Coordinates of C-alpha atoms in Angstrom, one line a residue:
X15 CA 0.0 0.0 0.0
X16 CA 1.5 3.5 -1.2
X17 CA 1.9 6.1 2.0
X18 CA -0.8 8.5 0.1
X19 CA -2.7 5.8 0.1
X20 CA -2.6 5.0 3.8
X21 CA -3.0 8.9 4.8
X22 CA -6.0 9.4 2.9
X23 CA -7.3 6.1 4.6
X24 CA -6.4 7.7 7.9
X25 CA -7.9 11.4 7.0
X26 CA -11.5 9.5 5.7
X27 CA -11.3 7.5 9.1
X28 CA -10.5 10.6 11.2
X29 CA -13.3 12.9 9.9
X30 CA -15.8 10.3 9.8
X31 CA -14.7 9.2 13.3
X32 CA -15.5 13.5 14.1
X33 CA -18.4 13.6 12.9
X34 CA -19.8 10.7 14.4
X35 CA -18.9 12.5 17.6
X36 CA -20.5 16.1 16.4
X37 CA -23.6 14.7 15.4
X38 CA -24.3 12.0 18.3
X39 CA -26.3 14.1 20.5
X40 CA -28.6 15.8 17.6
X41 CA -31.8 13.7 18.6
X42 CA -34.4 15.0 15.6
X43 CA -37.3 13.0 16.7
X44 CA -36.7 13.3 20.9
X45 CA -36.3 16.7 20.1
X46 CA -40.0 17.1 18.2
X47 CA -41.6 14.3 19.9
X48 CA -45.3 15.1 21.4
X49 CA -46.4 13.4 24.9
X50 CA -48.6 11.1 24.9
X51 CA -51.2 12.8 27.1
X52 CA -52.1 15.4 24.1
X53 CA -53.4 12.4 22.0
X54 CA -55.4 11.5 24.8
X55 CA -56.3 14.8 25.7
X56 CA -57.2 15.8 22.0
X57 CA -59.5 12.2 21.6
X58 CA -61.2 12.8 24.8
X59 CA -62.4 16.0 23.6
X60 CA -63.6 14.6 20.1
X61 CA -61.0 16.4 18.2
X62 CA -62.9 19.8 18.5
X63 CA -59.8 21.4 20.0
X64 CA -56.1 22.0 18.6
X65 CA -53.7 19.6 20.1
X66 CA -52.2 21.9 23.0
X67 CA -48.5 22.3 21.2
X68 CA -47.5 25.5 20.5
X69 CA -44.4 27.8 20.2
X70 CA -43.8 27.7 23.8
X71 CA -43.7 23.9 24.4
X72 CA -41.0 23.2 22.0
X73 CA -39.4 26.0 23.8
X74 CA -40.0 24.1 27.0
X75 CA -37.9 21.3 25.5
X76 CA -34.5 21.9 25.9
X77 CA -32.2 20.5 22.8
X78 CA -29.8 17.7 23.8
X79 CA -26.9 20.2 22.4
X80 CA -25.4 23.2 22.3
X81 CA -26.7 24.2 18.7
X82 CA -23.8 27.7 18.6
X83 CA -20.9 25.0 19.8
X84 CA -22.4 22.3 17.3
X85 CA -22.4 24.8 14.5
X86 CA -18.9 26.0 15.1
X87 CA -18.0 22.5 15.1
X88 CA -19.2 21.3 12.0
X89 CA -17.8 24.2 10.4
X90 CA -14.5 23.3 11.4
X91 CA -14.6 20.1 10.4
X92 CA -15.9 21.0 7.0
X93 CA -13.2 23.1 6.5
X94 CA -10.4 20.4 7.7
X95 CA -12.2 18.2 5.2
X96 CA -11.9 21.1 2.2
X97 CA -8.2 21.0 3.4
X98 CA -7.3 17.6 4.0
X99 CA -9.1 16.0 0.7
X100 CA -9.8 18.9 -1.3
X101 CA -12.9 20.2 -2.3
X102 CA -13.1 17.8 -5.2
X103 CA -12.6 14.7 -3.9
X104 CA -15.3 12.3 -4.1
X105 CA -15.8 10.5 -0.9
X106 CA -15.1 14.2 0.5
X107 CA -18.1 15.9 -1.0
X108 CA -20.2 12.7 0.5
X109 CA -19.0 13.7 3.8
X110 CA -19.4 17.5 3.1
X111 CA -22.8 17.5 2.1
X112 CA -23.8 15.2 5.8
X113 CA -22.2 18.2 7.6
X114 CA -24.0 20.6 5.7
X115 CA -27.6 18.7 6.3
X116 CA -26.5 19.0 10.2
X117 CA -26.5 22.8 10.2
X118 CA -29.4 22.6 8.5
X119 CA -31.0 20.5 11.3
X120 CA -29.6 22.9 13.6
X121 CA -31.5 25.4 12.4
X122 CA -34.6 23.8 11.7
X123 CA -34.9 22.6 15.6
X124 CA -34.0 26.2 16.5
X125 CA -37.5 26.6 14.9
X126 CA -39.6 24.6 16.3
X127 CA -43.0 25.8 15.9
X128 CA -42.4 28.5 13.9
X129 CA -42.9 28.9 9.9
X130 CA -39.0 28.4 9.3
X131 CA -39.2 25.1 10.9
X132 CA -40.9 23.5 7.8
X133 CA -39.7 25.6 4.8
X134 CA -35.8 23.8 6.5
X135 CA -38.0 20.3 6.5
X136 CA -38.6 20.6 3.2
X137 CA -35.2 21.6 2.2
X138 CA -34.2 18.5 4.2
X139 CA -36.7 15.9 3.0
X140 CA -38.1 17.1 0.3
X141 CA -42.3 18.3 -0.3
X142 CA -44.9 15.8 -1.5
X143 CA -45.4 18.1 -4.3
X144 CA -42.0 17.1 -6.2
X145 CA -41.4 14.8 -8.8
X146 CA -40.4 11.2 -8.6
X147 CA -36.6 11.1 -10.0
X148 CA -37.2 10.8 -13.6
X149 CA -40.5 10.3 -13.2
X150 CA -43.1 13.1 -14.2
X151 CA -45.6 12.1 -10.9
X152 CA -45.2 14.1 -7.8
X153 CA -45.1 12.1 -4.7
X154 CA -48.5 13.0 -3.8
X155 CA -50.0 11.6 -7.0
X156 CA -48.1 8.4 -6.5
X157 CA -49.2 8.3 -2.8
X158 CA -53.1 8.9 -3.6
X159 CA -53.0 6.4 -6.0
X160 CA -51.4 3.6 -3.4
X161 CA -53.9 4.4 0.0
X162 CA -56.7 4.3 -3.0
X163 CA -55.7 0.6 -3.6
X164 CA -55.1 -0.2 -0.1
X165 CA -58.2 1.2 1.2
X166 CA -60.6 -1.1 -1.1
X167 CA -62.9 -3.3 0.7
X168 CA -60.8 -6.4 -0.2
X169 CA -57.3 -4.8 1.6
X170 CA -59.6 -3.4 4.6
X171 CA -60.9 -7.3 4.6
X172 CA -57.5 -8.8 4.4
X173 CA -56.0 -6.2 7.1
X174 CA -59.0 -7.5 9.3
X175 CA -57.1 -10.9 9.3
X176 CA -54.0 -9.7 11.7
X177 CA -55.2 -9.4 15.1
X178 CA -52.8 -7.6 17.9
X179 CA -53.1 -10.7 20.5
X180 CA -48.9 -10.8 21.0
X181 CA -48.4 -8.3 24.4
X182 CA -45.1 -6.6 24.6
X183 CA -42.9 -8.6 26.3
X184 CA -43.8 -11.6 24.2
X185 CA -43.2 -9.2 21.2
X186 CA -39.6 -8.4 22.3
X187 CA -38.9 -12.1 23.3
X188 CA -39.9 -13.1 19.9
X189 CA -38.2 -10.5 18.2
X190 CA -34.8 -10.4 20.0
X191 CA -34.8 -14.5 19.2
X192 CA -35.1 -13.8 15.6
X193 CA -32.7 -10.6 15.2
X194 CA -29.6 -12.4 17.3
X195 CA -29.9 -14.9 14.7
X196 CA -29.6 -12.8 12.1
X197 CA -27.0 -11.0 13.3
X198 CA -25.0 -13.6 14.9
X199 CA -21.3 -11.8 14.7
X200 CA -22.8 -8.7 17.2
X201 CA -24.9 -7.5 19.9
X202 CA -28.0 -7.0 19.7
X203 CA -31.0 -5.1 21.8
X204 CA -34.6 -5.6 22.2
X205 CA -36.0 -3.8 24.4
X206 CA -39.5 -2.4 26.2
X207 CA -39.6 1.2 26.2
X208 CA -42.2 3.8 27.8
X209 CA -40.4 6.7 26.1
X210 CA -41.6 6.4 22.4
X211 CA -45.0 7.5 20.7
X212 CA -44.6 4.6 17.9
X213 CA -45.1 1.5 18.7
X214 CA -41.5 0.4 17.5
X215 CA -38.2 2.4 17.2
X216 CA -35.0 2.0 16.6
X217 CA -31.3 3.6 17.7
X218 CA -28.5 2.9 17.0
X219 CA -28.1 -1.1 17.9
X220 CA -31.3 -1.4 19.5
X221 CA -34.9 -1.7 18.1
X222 CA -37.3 0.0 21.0
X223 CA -41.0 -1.7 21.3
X224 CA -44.1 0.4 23.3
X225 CA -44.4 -0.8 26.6
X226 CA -48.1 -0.2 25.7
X227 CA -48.8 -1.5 22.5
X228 CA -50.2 -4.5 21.3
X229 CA -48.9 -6.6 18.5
X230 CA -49.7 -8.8 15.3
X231 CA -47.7 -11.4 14.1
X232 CA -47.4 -9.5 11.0
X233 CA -46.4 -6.3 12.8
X234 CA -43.3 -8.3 14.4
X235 CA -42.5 -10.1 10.6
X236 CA -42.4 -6.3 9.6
X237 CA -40.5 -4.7 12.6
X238 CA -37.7 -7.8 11.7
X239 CA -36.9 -6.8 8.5
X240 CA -37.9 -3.0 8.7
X241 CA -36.3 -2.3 11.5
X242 CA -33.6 -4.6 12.2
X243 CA -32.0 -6.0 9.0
X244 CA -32.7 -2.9 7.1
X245 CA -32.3 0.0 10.3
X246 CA -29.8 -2.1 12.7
X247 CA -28.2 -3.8 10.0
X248 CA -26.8 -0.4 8.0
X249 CA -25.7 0.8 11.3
X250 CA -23.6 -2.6 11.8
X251 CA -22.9 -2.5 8.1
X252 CA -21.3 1.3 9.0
X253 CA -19.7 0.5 11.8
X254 CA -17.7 -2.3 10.0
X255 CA -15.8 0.3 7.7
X256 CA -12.4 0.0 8.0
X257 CA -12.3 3.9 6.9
X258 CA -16.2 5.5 5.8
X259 CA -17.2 5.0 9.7
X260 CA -19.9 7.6 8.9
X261 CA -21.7 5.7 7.0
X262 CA -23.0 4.3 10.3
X263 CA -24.9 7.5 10.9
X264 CA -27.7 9.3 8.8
X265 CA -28.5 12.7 8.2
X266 CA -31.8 13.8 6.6
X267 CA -30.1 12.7 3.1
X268 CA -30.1 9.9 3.6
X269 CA -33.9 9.2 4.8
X270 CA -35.7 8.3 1.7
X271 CA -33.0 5.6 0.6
X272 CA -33.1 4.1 4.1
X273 CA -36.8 4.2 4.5
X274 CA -37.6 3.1 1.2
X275 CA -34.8 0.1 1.4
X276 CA -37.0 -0.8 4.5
X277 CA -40.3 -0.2 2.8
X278 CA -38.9 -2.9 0.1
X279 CA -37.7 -5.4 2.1
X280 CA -41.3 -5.4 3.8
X281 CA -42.5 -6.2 0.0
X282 CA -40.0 -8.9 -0.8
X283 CA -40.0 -11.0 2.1
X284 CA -44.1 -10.2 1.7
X285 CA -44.0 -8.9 5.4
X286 CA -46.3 -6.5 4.9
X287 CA -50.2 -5.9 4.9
X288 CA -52.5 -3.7 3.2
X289 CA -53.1 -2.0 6.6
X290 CA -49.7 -1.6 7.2
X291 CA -49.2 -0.4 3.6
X292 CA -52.2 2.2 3.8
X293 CA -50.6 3.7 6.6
X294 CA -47.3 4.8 4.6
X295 CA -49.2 5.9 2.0
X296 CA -51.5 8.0 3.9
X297 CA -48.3 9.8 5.5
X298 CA -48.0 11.5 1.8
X299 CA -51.3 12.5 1.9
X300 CA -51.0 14.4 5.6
X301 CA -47.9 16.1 4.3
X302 CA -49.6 17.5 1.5
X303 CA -52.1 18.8 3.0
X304 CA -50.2 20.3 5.8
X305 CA -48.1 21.9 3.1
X306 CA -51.0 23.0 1.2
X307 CA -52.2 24.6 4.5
X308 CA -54.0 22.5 6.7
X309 CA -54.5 22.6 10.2
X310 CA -54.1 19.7 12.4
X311 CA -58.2 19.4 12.8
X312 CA -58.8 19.5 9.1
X313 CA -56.1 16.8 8.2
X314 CA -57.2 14.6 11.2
X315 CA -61.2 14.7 9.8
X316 CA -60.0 14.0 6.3
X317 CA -58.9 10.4 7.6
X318 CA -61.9 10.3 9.7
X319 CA -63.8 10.6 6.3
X320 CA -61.9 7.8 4.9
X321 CA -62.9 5.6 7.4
X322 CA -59.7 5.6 9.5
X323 CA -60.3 5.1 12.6
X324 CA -60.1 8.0 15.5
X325 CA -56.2 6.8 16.3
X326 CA -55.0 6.0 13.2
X327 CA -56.5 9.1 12.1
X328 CA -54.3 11.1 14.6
X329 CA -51.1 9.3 14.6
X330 CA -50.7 9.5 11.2
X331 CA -51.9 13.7 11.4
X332 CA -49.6 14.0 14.7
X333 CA -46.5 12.9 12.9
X334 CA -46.7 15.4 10.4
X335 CA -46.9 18.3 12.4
X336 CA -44.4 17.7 15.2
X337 CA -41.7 20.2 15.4
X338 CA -44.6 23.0 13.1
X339 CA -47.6 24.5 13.9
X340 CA -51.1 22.4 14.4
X341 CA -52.7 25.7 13.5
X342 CA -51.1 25.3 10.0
X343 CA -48.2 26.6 8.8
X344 CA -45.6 24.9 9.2
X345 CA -45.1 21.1 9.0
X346 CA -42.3 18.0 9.0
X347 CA -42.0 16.5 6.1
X348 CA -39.9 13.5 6.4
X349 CA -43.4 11.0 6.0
X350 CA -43.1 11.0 2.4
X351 CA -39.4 9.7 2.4
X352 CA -41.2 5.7 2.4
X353 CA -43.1 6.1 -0.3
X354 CA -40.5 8.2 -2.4
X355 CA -37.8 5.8 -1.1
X356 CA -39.3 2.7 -2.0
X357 CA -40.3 4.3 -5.8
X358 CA -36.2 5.2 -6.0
X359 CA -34.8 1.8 -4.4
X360 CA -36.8 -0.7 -6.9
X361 CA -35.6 2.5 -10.2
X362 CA -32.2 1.8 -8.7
X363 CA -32.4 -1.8 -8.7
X364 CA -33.9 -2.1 -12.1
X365 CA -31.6 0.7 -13.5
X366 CA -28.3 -1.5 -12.2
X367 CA -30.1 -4.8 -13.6
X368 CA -30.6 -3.1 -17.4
X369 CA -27.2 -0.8 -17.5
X370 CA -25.8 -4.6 -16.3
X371 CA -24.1 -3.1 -13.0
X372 CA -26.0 -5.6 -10.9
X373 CA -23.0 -5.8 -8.2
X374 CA -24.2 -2.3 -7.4
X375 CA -27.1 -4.1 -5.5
X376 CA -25.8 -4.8 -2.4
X377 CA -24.2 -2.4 -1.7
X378 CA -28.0 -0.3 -0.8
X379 CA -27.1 -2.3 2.5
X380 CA -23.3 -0.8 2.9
X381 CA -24.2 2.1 5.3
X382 CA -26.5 4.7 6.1
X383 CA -25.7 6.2 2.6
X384 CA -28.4 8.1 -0.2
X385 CA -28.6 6.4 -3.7
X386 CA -26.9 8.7 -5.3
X387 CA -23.3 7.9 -3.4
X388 CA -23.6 4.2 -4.9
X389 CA -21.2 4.9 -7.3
X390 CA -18.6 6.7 -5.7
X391 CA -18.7 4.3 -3.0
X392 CA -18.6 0.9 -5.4
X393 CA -15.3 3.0 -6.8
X394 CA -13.9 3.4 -3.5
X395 CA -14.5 -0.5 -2.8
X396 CA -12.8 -1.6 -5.8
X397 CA -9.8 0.5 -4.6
X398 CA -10.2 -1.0 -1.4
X399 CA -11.0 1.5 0.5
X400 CA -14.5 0.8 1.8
X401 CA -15.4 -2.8 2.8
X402 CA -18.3 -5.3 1.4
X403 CA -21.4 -5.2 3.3
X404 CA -20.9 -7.3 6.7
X405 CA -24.8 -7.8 6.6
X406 CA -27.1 -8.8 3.4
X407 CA -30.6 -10.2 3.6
X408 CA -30.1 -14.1 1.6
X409 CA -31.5 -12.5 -1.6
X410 CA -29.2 -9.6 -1.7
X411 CA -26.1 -12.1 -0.9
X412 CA -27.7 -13.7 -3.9
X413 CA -28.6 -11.6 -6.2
X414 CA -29.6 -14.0 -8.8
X415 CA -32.9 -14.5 -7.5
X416 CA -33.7 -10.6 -7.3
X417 CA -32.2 -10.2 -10.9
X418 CA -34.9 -12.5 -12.4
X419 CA -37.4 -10.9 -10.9
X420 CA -36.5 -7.3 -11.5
X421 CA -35.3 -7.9 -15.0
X422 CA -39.4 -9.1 -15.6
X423 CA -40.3 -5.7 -13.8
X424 CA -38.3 -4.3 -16.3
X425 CA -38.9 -5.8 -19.5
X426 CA -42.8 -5.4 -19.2
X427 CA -42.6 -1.8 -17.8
X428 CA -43.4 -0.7 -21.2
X429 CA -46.7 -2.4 -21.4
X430 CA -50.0 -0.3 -21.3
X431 CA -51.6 -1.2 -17.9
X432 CA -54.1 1.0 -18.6
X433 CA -55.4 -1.4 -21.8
X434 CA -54.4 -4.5 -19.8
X435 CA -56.6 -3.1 -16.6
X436 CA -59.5 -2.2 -19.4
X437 CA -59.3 -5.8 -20.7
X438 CA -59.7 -7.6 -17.2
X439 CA -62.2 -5.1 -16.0
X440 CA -64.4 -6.5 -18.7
X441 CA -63.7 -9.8 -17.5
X442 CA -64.2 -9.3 -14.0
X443 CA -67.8 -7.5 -14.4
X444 CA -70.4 -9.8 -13.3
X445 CA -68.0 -11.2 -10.2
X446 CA -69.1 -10.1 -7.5
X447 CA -66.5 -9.1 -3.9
X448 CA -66.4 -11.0 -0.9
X449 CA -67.7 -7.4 0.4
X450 CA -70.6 -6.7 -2.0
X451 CA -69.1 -3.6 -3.1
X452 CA -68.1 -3.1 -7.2
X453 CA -64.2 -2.4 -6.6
X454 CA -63.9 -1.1 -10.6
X455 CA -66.6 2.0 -9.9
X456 CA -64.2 4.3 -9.6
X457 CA -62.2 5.1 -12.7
X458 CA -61.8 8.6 -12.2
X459 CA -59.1 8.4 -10.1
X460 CA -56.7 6.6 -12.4
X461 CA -57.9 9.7 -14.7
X462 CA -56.3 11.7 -12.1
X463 CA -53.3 9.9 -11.5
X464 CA -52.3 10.5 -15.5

């Protein structure tokens, strides 16, 4: 190994090691998180009030760092990275733009409940009005058209099949069994936890279950692959670099790619349920309309109108105005990252299969990275300076499987669905659903969707 070989080694270890340490006590979500007691609070009262959060609360909440030292830290490290690489080197600019997406969360959280606070998400995470990467759809559009399928009377019947009988503790037992095996060369937690609004979490090494939730056997086949070998496993994945150590932490950048890889391994290992798969897709919807103007009331009765039910309804309004206003305003946008993820991951995929780059795969599972650093990053593993992934899911170790099947994806992708939907409707006329209602009545909204 040359000696500039082994110095640039050492300066990618070194600021990846720094900014590992910078960023560590930036807690987005602790930091915008809502008590339980206001969901309560707002139910009991038949959602006639606001929610009780308001500038002053998140004032109330003290950020687990000192934003002015943070800031002056990260721009010292950006600039010992312009020095040390140059401004041009590859895996540099990677790292650049995650210390520039922490001063950007700086100042967002300095705005909690203010308008600022979600013109910065949105710079962050992006709006539900964008476009799909080479894709003329916006997000929204692509997110109507997904709770539209998964709220027909056949998905609300077949989400009626997973009952939440498992308790807590059984939940973690079950769940810690299956993740040790999976990750048999580290450490793993499970763990119950009272200090979460979701019903699962994850940080770091450790997936967090709701002390007071109940759970499906579907929810814990989801929370397996969602959030431990998609969430745990790029953290271990990271943590493996001999060098890119950052890639086991993720800024905002990074949030579609990770959410979307999770999203997709729900699909593959066919995890999921419409239920489940409603709920993701309904986030879009909420962000919209937040963005559009929305107050927390009027979002909350538009899911009460689609016959979500009174918690659903609010969870899913709840998340997308923590950290902004409920009186309207301002909003976090970070719920449209699954669906807009999970569109970019399977484009990716397909894309790698038809270029014939499908060693670029795995590597979705090297680190908590966004799509777009694939590339650089394969480069800088054929040079040996980043490692393989330590962790793949079997049919990511083995792509051959994933090839067929995306290579089908591909080569039909061309065909008119439209016509092919046109032809079976006719077919499917006089058969009549399980539910009694005609699931074909409503064209307009694939009108819509064009």
């Amino acid at each position: 190994m040359s000696d500039s070989l082994l110095r640039y080694q050492q300066d990618i270890r070194r600021f990846s090691d720094e900014l590992i340490r910078i960023q560590a006590p930036i807690k987005i979500l602790d930091s915008i998180k809502w008590p339980r007691q206001v969901e309560d609070d707002f139910l009991a009262k038949q959602s006639k009030e606001l929610p009780n959060i308001s500038n002053d609360f998140y004032q109330s909440i003290p950020l687990s760092f000192n934003a002015d030292q943070t800031q002056t830290d990260l721009q010292g490290l950006k600039n010992a990275v312009e020095r040390g690489l140059g401004k041009r080197d590859k895996l540099g600019k990677i790292l650049l733009a995650n210390i520039d997406q922490y001063r950007i969360v700086i100042d967002m959280l300095h705005n909690r409940g203010k308008p600022m606070f979600g013109k910065l998400s949105q710079e962050l995470y992006g709006s539900a009005s964008h476009k799909l990467h080479g894709d003329r759809h916006t997000v929204r559009q692509l997110g109507d058209r997904l709770s539209h399928i998964f709220s027909l009377p056949a998905a609300r019947h077949m989400s009626s099949r997973h009952p939440k009988i498992i308790t807590a503790p059984e939940a973690v037992n079950v769940l810690s069994e299956r993740l040790v095996k999976y990750f048999h060369n580290d450490e793993i937690h499970v763990k119950l936890s009272d200090g979460i609004v979701s019903d699962a979490a994850v940080g770091g090494d450790t997936v967090k279950l709701n002390t007071r939730a109940m759970f499906s056997e579907s929810d814990l086949n989801v929370y397996e692959v969602h959030e431990g070998w998609v969430h745990v496993g790029t953290t271990l994945n990271g943590r493996a670099q001999p060098h890119a150590t950052w890639l086991s932490v993720g800024s905002p950048r990074v949030t579609a790619s990770q959410e979307g890889l999770a999203v997709l391994m729900e699909m593959l290992t066919l995890s999921s349920n419409p239920g489940r798969a409603r709920r993701i897709s309904d986030r879009v919807s909420a962000v919209d309309m937040a963005e559009q103007g929305a107050d927390f009331i009027e979002v909350y009765r538009y899911f009460r109108n689609l016959n979500l039910s009174s918690k659903d309804s609010y969870r899913v309004t709840q998340r997308v105005f923590r950290g902004g206003m409920v009186g309207g305003g301002s909003f976090f946008t970070k719920d449209i990252s699954y669906v807009r993820g999970y569109v970019e991951n399977i484009n990716f995929i397909r894309s790698a299969i038809s270029t014939g780059l499908p060693e670029l795969i795995p590597m979705l599972f090297l680190g908590k990275l966004a799509i777009e650093d694939i590339p650089v990053l394969y480069q800088a593993y054929q040079e040996g300076i980043i490692a393989r992934p330590k962790y793949l899911p079997p049919m990511f170790e083995d792509i051959s499987g994933l090839y067929a099947w995306f290579g089908f994806a591909s080569g039909i992708g061309n065909i008119d669905l439209k016509g092919v939907q046109r032809h079976f409707a006719r077919q499917f006329k006089n058969v009549v659903p399980t539910s009694a209602v005609d699931l074909f009545e409503d064209s307009e909204f694939d009108n819509n969707f064009e």
